[in-house]
mmCIF file of C-alpha atoms and ligand atoms in Angstrom:
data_model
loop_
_atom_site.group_PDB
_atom_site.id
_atom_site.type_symbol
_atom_site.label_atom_id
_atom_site.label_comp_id
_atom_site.label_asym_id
_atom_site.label_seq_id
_atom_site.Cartn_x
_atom_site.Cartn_y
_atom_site.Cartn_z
ATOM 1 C CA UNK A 15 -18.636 248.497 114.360
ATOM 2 C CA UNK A 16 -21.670 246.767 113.662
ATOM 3 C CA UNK A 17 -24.887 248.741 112.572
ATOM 4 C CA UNK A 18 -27.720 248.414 114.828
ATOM 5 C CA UNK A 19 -30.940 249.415 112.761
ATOM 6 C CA UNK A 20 -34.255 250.940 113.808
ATOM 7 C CA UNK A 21 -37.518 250.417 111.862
ATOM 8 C CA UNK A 22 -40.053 253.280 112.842
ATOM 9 C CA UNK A 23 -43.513 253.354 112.131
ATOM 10 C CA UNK A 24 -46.039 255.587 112.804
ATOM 11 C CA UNK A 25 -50.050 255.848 112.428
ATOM 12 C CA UNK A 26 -49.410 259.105 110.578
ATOM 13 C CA UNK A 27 -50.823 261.630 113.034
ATOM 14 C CA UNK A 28 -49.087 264.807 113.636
ATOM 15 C CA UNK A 29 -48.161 264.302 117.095
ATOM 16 C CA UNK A 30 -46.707 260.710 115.782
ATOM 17 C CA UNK A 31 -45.047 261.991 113.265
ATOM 18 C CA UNK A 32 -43.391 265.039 115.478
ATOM 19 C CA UNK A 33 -42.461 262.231 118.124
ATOM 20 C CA UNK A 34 -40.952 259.782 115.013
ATOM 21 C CA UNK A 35 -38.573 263.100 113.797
ATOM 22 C CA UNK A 36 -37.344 263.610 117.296
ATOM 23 C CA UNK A 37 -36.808 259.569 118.139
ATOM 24 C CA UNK A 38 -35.243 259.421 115.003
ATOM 25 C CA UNK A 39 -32.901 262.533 115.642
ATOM 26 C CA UNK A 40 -31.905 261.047 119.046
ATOM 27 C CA UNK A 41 -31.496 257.636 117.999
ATOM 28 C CA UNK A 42 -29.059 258.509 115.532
ATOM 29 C CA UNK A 43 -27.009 260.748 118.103
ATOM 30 C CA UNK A 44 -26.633 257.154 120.091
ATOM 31 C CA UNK A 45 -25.477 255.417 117.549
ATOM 32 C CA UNK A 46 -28.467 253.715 115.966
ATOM 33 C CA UNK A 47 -29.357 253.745 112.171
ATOM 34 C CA UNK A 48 -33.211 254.207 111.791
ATOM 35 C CA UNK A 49 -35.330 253.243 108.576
ATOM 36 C CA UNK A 50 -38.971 254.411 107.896
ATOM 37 C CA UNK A 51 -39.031 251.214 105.114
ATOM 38 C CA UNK A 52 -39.384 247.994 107.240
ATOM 39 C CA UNK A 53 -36.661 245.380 106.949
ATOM 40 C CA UNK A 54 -36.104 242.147 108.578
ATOM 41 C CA UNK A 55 -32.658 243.828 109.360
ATOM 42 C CA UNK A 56 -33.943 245.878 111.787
ATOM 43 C CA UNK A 57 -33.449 244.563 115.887
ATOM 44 C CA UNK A 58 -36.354 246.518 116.604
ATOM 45 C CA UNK A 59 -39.690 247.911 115.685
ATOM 46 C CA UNK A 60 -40.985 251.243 116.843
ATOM 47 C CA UNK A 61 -44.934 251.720 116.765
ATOM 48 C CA UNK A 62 -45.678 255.140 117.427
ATOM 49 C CA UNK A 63 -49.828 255.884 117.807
ATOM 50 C CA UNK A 64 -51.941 253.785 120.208
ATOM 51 C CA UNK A 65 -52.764 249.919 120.144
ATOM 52 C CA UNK A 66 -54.275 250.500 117.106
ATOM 53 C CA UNK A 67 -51.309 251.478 115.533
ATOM 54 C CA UNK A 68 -49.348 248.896 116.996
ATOM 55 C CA UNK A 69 -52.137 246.287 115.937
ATOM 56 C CA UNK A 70 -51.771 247.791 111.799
ATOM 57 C CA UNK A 71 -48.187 247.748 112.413
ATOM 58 C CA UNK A 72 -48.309 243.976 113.074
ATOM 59 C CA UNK A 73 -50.550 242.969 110.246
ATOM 60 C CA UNK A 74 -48.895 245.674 108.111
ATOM 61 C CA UNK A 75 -45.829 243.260 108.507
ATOM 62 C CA UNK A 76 -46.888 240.396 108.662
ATOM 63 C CA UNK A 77 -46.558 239.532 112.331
ATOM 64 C CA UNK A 78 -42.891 240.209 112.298
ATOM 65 C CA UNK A 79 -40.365 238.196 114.486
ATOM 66 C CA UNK A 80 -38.256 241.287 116.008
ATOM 67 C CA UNK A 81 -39.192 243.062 119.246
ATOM 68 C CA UNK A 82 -41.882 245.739 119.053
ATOM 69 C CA UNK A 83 -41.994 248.959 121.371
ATOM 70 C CA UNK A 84 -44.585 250.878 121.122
ATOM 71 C CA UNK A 85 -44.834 254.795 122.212
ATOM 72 C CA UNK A 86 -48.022 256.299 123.135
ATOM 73 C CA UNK A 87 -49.776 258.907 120.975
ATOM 74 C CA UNK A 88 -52.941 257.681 121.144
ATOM 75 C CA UNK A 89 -55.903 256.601 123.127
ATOM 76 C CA UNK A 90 -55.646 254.026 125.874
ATOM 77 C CA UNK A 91 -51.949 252.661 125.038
ATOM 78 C CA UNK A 92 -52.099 249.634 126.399
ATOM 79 C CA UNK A 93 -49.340 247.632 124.262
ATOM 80 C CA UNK A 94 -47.685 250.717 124.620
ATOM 81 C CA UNK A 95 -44.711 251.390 126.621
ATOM 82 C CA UNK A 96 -43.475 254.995 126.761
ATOM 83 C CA UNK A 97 -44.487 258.467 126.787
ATOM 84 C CA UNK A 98 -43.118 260.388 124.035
ATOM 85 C CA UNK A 99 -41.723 263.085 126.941
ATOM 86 C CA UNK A 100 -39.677 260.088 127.549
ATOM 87 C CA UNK A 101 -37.481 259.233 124.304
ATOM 88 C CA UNK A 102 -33.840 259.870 125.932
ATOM 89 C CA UNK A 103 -35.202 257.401 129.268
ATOM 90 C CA UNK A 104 -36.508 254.841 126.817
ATOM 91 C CA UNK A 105 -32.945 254.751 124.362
ATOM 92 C CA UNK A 106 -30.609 254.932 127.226
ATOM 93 C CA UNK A 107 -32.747 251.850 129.056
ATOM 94 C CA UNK A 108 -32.772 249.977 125.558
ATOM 95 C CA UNK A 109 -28.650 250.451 125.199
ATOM 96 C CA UNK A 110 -28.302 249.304 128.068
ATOM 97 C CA UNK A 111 -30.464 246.111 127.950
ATOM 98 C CA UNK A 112 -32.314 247.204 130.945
ATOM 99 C CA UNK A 113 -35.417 246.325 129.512
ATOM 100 C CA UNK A 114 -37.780 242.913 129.395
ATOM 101 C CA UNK A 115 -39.684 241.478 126.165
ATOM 102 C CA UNK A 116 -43.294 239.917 126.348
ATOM 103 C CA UNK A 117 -44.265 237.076 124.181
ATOM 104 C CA UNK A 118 -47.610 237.151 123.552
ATOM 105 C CA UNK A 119 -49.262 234.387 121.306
ATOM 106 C CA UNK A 120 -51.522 234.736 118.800
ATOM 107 C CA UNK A 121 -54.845 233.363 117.748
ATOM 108 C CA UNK A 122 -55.235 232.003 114.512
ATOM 109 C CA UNK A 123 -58.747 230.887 112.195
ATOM 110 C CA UNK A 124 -58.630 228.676 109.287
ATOM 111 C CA UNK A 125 -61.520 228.641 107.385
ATOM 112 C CA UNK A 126 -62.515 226.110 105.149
ATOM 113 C CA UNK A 127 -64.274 228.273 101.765
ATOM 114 C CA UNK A 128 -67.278 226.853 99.857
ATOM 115 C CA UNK A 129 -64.958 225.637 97.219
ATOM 116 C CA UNK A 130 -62.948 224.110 99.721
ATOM 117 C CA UNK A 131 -59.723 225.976 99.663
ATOM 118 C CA UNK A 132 -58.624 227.329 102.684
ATOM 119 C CA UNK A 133 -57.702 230.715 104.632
ATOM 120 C CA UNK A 134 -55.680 231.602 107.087
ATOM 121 C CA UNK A 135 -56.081 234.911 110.059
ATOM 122 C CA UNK A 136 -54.055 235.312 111.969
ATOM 123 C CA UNK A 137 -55.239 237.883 115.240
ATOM 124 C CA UNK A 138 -52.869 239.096 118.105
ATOM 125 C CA UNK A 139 -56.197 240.200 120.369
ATOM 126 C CA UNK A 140 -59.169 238.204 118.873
ATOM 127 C CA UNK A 141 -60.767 236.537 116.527
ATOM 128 C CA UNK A 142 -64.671 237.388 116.302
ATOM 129 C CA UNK A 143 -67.116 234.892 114.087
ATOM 130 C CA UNK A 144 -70.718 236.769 113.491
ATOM 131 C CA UNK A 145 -73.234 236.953 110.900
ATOM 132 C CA UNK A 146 -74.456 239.919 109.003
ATOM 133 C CA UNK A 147 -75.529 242.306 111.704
ATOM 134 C CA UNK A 148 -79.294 242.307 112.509
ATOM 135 C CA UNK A 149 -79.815 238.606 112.003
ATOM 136 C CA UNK A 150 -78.659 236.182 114.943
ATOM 137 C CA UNK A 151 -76.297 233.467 113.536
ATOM 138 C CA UNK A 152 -76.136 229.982 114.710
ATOM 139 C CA UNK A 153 -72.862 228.292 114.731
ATOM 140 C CA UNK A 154 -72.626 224.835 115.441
ATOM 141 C CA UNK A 155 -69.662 224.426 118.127
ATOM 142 C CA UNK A 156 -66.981 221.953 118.505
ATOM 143 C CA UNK A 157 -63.774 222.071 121.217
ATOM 144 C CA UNK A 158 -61.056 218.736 120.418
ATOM 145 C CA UNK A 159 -63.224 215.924 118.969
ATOM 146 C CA UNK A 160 -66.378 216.054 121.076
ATOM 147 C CA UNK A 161 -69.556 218.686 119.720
ATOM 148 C CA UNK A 162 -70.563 221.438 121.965
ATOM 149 C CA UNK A 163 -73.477 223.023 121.472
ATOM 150 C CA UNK A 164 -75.712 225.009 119.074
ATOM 151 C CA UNK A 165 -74.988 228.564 119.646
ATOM 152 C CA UNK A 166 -76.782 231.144 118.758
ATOM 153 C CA UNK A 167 -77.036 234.782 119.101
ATOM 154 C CA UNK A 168 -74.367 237.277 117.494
ATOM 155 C CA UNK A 169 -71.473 235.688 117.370
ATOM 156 C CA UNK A 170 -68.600 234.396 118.991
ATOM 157 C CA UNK A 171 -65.451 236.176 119.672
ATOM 158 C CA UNK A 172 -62.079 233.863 120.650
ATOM 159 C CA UNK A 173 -59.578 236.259 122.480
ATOM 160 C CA UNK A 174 -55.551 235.761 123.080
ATOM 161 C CA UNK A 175 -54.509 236.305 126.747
ATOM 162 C CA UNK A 176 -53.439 240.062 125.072
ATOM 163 C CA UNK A 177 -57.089 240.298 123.634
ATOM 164 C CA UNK A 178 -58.582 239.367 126.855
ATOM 165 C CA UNK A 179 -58.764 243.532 127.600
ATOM 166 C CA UNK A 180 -59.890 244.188 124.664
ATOM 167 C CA UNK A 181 -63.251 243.427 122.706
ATOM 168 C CA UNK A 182 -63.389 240.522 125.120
ATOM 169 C CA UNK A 183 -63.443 242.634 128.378
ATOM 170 C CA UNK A 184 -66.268 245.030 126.690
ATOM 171 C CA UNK A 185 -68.516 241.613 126.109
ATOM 172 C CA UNK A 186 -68.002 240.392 129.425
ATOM 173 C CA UNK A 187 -64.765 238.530 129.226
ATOM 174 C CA UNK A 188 -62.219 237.954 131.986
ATOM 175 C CA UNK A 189 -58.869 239.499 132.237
ATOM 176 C CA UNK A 190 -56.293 237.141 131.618
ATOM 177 C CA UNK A 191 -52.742 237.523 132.626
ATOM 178 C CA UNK A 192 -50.769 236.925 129.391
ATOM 179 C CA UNK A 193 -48.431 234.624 130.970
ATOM 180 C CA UNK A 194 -50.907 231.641 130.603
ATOM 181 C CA UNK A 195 -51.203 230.291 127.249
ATOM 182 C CA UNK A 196 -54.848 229.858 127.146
ATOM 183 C CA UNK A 197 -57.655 230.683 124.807
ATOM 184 C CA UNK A 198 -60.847 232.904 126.041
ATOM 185 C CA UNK A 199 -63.929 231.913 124.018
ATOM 186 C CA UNK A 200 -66.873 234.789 124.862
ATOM 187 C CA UNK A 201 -70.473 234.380 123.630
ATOM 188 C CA UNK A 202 -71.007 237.624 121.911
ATOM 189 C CA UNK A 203 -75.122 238.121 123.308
ATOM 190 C CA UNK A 204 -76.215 234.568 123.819
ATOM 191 C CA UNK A 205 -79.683 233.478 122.973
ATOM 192 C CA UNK A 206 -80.801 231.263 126.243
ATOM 193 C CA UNK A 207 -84.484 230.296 126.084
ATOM 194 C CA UNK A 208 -86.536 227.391 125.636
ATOM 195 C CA UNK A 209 -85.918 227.567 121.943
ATOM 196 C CA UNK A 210 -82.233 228.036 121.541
ATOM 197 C CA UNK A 211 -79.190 227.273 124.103
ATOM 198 C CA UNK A 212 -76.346 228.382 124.451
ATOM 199 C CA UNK A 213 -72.923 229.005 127.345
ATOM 200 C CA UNK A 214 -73.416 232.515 128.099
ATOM 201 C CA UNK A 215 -70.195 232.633 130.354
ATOM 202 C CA UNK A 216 -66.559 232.663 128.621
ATOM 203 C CA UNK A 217 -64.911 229.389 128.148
ATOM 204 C CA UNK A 218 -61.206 228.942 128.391
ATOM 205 C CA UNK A 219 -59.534 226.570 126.625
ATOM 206 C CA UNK A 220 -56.144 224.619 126.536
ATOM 207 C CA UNK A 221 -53.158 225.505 123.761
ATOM 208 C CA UNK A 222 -53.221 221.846 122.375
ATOM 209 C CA UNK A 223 -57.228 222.440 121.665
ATOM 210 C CA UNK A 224 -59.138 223.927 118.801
ATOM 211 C CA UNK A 225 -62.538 225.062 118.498
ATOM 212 C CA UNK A 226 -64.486 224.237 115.485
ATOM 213 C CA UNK A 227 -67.058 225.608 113.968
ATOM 214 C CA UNK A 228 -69.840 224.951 111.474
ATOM 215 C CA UNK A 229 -72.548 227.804 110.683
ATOM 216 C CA UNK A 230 -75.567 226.918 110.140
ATOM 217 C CA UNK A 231 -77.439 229.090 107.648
ATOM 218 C CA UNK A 232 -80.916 230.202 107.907
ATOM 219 C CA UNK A 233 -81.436 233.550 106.975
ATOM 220 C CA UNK A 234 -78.408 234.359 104.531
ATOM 221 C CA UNK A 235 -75.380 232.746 103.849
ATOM 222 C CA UNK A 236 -73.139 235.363 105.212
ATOM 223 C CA UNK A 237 -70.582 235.464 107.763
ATOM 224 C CA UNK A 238 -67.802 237.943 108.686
ATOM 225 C CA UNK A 239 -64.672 236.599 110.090
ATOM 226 C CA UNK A 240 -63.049 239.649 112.414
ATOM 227 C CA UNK A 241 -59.279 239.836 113.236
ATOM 228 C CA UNK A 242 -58.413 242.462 115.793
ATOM 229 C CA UNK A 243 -60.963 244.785 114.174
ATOM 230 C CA UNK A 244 -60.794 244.289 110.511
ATOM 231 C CA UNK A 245 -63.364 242.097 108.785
ATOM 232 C CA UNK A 246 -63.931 239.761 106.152
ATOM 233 C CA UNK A 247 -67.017 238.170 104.734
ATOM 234 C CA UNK A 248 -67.335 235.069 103.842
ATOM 235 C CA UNK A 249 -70.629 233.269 101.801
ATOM 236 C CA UNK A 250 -71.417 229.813 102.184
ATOM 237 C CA UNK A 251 -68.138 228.995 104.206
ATOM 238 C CA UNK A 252 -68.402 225.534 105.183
ATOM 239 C CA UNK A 253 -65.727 225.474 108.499
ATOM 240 C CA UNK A 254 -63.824 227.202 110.922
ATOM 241 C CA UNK A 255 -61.104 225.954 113.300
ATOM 242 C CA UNK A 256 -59.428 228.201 115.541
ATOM 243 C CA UNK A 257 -56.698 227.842 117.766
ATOM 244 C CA UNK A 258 -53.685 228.900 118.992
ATOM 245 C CA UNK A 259 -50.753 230.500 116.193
ATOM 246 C CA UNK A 260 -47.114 229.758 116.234
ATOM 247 C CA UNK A 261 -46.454 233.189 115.681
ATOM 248 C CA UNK A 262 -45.104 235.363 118.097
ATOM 249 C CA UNK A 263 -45.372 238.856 119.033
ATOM 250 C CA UNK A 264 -42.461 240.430 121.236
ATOM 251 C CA UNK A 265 -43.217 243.445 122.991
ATOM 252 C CA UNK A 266 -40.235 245.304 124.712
ATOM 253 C CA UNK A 267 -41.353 246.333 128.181
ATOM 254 C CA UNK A 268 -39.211 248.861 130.617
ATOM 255 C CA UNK A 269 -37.908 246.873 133.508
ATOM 256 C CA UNK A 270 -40.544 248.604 136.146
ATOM 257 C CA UNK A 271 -43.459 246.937 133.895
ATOM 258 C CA UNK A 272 -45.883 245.047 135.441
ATOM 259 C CA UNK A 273 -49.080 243.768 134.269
ATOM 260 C CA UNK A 274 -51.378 243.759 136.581
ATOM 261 C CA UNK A 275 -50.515 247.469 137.558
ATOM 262 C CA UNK A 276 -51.163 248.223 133.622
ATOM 263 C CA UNK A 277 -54.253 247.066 134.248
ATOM 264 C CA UNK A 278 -54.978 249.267 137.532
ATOM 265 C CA UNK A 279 -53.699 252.042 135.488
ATOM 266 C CA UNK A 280 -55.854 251.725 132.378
ATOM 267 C CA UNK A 281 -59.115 250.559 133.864
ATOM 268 C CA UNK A 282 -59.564 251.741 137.132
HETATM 269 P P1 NAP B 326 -60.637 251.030 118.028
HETATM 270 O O1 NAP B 326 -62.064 250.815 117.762
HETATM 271 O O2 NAP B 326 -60.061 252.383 117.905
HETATM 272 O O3 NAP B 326 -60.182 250.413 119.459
HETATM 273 C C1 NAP B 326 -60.958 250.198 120.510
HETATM 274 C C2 NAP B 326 -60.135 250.407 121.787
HETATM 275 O O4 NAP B 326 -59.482 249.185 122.135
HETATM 276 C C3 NAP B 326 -59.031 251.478 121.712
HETATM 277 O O5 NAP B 326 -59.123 252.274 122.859
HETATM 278 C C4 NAP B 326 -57.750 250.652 121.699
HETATM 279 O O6 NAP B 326 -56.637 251.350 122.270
HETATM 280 C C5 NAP B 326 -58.164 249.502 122.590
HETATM 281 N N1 NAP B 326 -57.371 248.287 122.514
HETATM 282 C C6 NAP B 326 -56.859 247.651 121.414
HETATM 283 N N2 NAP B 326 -56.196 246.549 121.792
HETATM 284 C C7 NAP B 326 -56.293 246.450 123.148
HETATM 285 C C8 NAP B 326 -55.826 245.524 124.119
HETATM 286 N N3 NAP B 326 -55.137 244.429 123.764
HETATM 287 N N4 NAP B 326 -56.132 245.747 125.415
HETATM 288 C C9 NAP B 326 -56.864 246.818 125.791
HETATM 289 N N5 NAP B 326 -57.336 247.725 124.925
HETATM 290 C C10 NAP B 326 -57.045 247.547 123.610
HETATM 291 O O7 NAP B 326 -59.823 250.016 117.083
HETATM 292 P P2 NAP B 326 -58.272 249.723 117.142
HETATM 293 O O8 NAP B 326 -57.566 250.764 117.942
HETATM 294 O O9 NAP B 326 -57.866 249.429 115.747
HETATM 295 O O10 NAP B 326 -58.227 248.350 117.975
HETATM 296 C C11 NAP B 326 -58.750 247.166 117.448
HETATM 297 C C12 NAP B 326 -59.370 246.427 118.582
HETATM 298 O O11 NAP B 326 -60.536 247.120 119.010
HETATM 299 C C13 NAP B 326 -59.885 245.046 118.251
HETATM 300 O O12 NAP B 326 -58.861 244.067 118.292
HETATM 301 C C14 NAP B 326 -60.933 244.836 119.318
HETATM 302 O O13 NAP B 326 -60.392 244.165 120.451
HETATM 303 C C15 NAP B 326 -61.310 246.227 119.772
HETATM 304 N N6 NAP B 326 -62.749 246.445 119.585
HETATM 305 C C16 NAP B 326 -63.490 246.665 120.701
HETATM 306 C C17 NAP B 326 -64.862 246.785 120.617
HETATM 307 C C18 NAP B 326 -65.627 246.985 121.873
HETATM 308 O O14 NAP B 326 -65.004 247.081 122.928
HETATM 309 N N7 NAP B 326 -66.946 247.002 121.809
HETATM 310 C C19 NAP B 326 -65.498 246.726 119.383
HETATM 311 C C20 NAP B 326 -64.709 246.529 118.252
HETATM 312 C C21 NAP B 326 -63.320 246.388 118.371
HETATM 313 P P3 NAP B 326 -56.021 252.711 121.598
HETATM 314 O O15 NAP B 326 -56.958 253.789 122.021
HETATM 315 O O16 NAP B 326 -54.668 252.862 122.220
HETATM 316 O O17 NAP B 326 -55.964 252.482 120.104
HETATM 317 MN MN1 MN B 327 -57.525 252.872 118.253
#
């Protein structure tokens, strides 16, 4: 009989850990082999903790290629599927195949250093540009070949359809449902005077079009590239395209899923 390994993760919390023991107990019972080390070998991906974890998970990996299911310890849970009162529902659905996967695409900057060599990160909710904090930055804008505008104010932030509830929705971003492959750029507070202009409204923008970007520097020649959360600072960078990623992140969703109802759930 074939061997049909398990890669669990957790974010280390008790309750994670607790929930990882007893997964791990049951999934062996069915049948399963289960690893703590992650291996391309494994047909699926447990994330136990909240998005969070789920997010480190991904980048811990490197964006891996096999289907991710994520069970709720934490917080809000929103790539998260089950409840960890509901291991023996969630095993007996995935034997089965009764069970969807979400593709969500990823957003992906390229920066161009001051000594020209260039860097690659890779985001599965957003990708924020800003300066150091209490100056405003001013980033000259480009979408496909034609030049934008001259924003300024703190920064930009470009969000995935699975980023749109994220960061994005706390700036004033729209929801997007993640089956339309379209990038969310969201003025992070937009100076709009006589002396600077700027969108302050989201713009959404095609999957064959990339954004670039060209600071300007005034004050300091900082600026912090953000990918879901974690940031890097860059001096005298000299450009930034962003667009969409080829990667892919899978997300195993029970067959009852539905987005929109997610979103009732979590937000209202
Ligand atoms: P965090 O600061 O603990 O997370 C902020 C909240 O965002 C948590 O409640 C998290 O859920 C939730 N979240 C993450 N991804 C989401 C998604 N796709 N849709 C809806 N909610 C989502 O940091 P974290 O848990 O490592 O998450 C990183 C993300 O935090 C970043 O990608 C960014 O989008 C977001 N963020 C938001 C703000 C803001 O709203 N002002 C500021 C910085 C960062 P859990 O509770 O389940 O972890
Ligand atoms: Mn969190």
């Amino acid at each position: 009989m074939e061997h049909r390994l398990v890669c669990i993760r957790t974010n280390g919390m008790p309750t994670s850990l607790e929930t990882a023991e007893l997964l791990k107990a049951k999934l062996i019972t069915s049948g399963f082999e289960v690893t703590e080390e992650f291996t391309d070998r494994a047909e699926l991906l447990v994330s136990i903790g909240g998005d969070g974890a789920t997010l480190d998970a991904i980048h811990q990996y490197d964006f891996p290629t096999m289907p991710i299911v994520g069970i709720n310890t934490g917080h809000l849970g929103f790539f998260q599927e089950f409840h960890p009162e509901e291991l023996d529902e969630f095993i007996f659905n995935y034997k089965e195949g009764h069970y969807s996967t979400q593709e969500l695409v990823t957003v992906q900057a390229k920066v161009t250093t001051a000594d020209d060599s260039e860097v690659i990160h890779t985001g599965l909710n957003e990708v924020v540009i800003r300066g150091s904090l209490s100056y405003s930055t001013h980033l000259n804008i480009s979408i496909g070949d034609s030049f934008i505008e001259r924003f300024s104010g703190d920064g930009i932030l470009i969000a995935s359809p699975a980023g749109s509830t994220a960061y994005n929705y706390s700036v004033g971003g729209s929801i997007v449902d993640p089956r339309l492959n379209l990038l969310q750029v969201t003025p992070i507070a937009p100076m709009n005077t006589t002396a600077y202009r700027s969108f302050t409204s989201s713009v959404l923008l095609p999957s064959d079009l990339t954004l670039g970007i060209v600071p300007e520097y005034t004050r300091n020649d900082s600026t912090y590239i953000l990918t879901d959360g974690k940031e890097t600072l860059y001096h005298n960078l000299k450009r930034i395209t962003v667009g969409f990623s080829d990667k892919i992140i899978k997300l195993i969703r029970f067959e009852s899923y539905d987005f929109w109802n997610k979103v009732k759930t979590k937000f209202l």
